[in-house]
mmCIF file of C-alpha atoms in Angstrom:
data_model
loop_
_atom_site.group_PDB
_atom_site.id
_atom_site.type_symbol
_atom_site.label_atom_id
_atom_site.label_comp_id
_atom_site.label_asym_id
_atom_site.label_seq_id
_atom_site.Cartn_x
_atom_site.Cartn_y
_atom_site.Cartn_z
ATOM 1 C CA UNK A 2 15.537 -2.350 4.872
ATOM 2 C CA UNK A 3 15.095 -3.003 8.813
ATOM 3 C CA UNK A 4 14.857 -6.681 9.371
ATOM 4 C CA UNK A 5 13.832 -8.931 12.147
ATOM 5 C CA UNK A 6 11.424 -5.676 13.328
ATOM 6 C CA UNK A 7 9.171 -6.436 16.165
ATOM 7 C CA UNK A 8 7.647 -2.525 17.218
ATOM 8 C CA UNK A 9 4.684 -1.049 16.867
ATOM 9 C CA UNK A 10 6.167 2.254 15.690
ATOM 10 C CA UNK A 11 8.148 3.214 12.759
ATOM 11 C CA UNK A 12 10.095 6.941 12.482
ATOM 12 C CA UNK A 13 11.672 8.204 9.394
ATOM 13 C CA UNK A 14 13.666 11.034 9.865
ATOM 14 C CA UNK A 15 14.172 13.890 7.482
ATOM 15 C CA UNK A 16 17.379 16.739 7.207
ATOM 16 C CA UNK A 17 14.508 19.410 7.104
ATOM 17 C CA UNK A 18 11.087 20.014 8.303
ATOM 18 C CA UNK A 19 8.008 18.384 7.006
ATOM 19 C CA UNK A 20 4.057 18.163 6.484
ATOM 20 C CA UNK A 21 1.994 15.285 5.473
ATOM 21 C CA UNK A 22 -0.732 16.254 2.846
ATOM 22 C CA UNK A 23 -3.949 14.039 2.640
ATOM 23 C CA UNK A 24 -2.766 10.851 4.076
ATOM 24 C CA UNK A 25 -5.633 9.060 3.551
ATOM 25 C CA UNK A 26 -5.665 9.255 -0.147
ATOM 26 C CA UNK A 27 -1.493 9.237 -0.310
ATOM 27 C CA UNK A 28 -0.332 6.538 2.447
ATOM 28 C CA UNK A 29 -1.138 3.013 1.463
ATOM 29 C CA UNK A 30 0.527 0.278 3.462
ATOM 30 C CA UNK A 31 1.019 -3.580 2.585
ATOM 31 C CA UNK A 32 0.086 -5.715 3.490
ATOM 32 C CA UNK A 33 -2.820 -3.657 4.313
ATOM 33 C CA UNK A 34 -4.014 -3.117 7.715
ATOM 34 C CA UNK A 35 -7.596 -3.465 9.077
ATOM 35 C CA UNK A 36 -7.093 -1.635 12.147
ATOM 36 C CA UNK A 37 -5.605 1.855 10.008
ATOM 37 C CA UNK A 38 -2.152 2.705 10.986
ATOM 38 C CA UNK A 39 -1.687 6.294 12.874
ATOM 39 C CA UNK A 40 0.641 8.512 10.079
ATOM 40 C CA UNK A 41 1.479 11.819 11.648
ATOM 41 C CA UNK A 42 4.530 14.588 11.234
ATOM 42 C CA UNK A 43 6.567 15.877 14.022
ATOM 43 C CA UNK A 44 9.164 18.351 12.626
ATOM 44 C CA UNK A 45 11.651 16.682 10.593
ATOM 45 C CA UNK A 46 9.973 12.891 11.665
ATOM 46 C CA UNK A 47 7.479 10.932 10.244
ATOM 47 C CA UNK A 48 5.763 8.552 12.571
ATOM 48 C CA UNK A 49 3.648 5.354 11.799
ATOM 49 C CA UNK A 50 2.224 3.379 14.971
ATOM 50 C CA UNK A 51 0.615 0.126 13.925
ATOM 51 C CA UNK A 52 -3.001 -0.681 15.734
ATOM 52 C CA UNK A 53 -2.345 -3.912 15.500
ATOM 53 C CA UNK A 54 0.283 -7.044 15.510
ATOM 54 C CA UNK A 55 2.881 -7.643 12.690
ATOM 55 C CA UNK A 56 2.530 -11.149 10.583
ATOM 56 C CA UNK A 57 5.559 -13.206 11.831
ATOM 57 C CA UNK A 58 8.302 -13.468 8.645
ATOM 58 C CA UNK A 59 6.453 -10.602 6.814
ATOM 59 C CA UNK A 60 7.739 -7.762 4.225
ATOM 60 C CA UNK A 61 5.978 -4.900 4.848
ATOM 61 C CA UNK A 62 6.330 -1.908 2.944
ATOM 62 C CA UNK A 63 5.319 2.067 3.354
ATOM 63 C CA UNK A 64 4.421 3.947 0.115
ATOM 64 C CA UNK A 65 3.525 7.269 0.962
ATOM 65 C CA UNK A 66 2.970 8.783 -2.200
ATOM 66 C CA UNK A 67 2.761 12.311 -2.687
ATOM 67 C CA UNK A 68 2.176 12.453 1.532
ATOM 68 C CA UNK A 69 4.986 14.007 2.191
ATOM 69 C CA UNK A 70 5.514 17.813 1.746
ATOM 70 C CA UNK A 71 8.547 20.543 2.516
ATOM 71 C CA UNK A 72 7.012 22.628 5.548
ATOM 72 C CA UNK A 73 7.603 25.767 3.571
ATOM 73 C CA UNK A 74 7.047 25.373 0.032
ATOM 74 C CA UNK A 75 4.835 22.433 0.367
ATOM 75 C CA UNK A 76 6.795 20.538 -2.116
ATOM 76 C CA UNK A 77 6.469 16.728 -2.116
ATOM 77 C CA UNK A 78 8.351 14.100 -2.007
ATOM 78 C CA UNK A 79 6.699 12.204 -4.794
ATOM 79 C CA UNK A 80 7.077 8.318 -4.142
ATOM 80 C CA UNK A 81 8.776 7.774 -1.279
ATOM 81 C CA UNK A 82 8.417 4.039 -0.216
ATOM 82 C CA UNK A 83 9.471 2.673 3.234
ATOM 83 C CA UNK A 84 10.413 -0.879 3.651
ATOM 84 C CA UNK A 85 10.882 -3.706 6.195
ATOM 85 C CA UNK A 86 10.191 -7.397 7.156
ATOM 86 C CA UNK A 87 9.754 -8.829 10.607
ATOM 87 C CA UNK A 88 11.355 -12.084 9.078
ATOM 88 C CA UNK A 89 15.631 -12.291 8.126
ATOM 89 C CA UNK A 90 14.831 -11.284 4.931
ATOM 90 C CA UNK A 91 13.159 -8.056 2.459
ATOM 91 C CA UNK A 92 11.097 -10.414 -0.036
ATOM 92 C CA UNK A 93 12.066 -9.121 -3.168
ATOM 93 C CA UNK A 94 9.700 -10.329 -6.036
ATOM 94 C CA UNK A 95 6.900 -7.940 -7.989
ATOM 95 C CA UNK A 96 4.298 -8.325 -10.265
ATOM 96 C CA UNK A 97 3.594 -4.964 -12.661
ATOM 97 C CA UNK A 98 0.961 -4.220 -15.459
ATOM 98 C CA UNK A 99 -2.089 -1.761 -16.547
ATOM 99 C CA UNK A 100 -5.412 -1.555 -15.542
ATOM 100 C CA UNK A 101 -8.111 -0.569 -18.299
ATOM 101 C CA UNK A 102 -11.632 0.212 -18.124
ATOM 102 C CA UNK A 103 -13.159 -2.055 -19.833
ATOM 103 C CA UNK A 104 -15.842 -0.215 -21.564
ATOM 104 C CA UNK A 105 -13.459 2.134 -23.074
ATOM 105 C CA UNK A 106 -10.280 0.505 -22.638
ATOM 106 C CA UNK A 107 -8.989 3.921 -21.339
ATOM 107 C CA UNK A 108 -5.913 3.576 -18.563
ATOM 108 C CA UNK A 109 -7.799 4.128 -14.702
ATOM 109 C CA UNK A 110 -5.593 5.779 -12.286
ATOM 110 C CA UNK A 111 -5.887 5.407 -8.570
ATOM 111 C CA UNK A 112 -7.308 2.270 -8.919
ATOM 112 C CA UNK A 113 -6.293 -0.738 -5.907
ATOM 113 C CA UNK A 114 -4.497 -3.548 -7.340
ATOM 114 C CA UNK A 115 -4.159 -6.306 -4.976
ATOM 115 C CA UNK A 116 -3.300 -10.331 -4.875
ATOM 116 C CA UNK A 117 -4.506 -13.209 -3.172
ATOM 117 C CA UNK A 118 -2.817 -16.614 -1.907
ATOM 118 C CA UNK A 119 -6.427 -18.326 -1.900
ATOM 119 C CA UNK A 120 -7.832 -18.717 -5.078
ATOM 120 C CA UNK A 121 -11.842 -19.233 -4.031
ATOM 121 C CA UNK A 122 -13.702 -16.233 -6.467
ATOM 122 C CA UNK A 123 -14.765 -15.445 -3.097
ATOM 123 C CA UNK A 124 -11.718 -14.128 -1.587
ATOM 124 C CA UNK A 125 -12.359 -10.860 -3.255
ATOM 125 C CA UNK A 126 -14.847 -9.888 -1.010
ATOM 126 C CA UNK A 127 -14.245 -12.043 2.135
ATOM 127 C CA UNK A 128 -10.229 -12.309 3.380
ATOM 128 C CA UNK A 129 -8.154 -9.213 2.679
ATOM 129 C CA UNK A 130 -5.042 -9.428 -0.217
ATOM 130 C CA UNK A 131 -1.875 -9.982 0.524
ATOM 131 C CA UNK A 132 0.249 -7.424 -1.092
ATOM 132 C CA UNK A 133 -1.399 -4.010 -2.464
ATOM 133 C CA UNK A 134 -0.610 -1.105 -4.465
ATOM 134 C CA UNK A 135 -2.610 1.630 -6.784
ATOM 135 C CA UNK A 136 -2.557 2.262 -10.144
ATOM 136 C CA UNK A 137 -0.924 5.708 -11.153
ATOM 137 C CA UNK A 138 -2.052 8.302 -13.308
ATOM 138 C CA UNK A 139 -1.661 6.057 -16.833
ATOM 139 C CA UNK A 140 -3.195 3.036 -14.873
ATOM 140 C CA UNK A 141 0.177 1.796 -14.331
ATOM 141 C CA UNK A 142 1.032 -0.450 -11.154
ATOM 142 C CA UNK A 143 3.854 -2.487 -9.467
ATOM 143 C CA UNK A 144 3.370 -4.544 -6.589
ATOM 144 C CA UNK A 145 6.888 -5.108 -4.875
ATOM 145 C CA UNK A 146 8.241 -6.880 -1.689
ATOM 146 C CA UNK A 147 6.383 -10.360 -3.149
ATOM 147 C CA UNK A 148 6.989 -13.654 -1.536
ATOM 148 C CA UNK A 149 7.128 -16.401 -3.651
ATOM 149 C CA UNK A 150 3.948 -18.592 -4.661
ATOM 150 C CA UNK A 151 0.784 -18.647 -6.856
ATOM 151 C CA UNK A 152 -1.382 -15.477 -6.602
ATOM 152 C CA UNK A 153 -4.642 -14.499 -7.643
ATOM 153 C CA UNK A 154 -4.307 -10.890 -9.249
ATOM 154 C CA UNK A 155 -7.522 -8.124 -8.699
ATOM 155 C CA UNK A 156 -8.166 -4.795 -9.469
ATOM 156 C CA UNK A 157 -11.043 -2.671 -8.005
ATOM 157 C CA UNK A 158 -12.426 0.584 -6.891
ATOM 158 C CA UNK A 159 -11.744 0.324 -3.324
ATOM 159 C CA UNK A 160 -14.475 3.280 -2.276
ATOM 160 C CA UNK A 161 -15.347 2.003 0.766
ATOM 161 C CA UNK A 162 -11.228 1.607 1.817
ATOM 162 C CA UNK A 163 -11.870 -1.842 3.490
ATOM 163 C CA UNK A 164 -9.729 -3.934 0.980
ATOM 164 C CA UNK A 165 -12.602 -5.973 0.399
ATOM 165 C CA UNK A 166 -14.677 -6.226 -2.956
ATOM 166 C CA UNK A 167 -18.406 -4.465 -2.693
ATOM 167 C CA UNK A 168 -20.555 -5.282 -5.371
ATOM 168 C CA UNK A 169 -21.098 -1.644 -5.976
ATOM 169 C CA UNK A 170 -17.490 -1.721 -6.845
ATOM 170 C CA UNK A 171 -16.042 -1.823 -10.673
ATOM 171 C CA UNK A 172 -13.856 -4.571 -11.798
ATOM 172 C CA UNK A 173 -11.634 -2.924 -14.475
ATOM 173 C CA UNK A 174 -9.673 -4.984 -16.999
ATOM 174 C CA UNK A 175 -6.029 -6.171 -16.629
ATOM 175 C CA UNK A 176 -2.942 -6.270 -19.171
#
């Protein structure tokens, strides 16, 4: 809930020690970052240096997932989400729905949901999105920390983690 933040490094501190598990597949931060974000555990601290500049008047929000784990039992700390603007104020709208295959019309989990401001088809695979998220196990999503406006809403198989739409990439169906 930090506001009017202008670092490069954010620290959450914990009452006991900690481990972060797979934080490539668990961490996803919006809006999303080209230059990835250094996530690392130091005792009872998570840290997060950004690689590069924070967008002026900006929500920006931390969901680690399942990253972090109890140093001795390994336990997680399913959904744990992190948030703060560089602006006066937390934007505060969200968008939620399923993703389906569209072949079977079966949920798809871990998929990346993502919106746009520009509404050219060709923002999909040329400017990053705005806000992100992923689809959980039932192919549920809920992107939060939304500023007001008209979006364009997506949903693909991010595999090669740039944000972007590849061709090689499959478009699942919305509801």
């Amino acid at each position: 809930g930090t506001l009017q933040f202008h670092g490069k490094e954010v620290v959450v501190s914990f009452d006991e020690y900690i481990q972060l598990d797979d934080i490539q597949k668990n961490v996803l931060i919006s809006p999303p970052q080209q230059n990835t974000p250094e996530v690392k555990a130091i005792g009872k601290k998570v840290s997060v240096v950004f690689q590069e500049d924070l967008q002026d008047s900006t929500t920006y929000t931390i969901d680690f997932g399942a990253a972090i784990c109890d140093y001795n039992e390994k336990t997680p700390l399913e959904g744990y989400v992190f948030s703060f603007s560089t602006g006066d104020h937390i934007d505060s709208l969200a968008i939620s729905g399923c993703v389906y295959d569209a072949a079977t019309l079966n949920p798809v989990s871990a998929v990346l949901v993502g919106i746009h401001r520009n509404h050219e088809d060709s923002a999909l695979s040329t400017l990053p999105f705005a806000r992100i998220t992923r689809t959980n196990e039932e192919g549920v999503f809920t992107l939060n920390n939304i500023q007001p406006g008209p979006y364009r809403l997506y949903a693909h198989h991010d595999d090669s983690r740039d944000f972007l739409y590849q061709p090689a990439e499959e478009l699942p169906l919305f509801d």
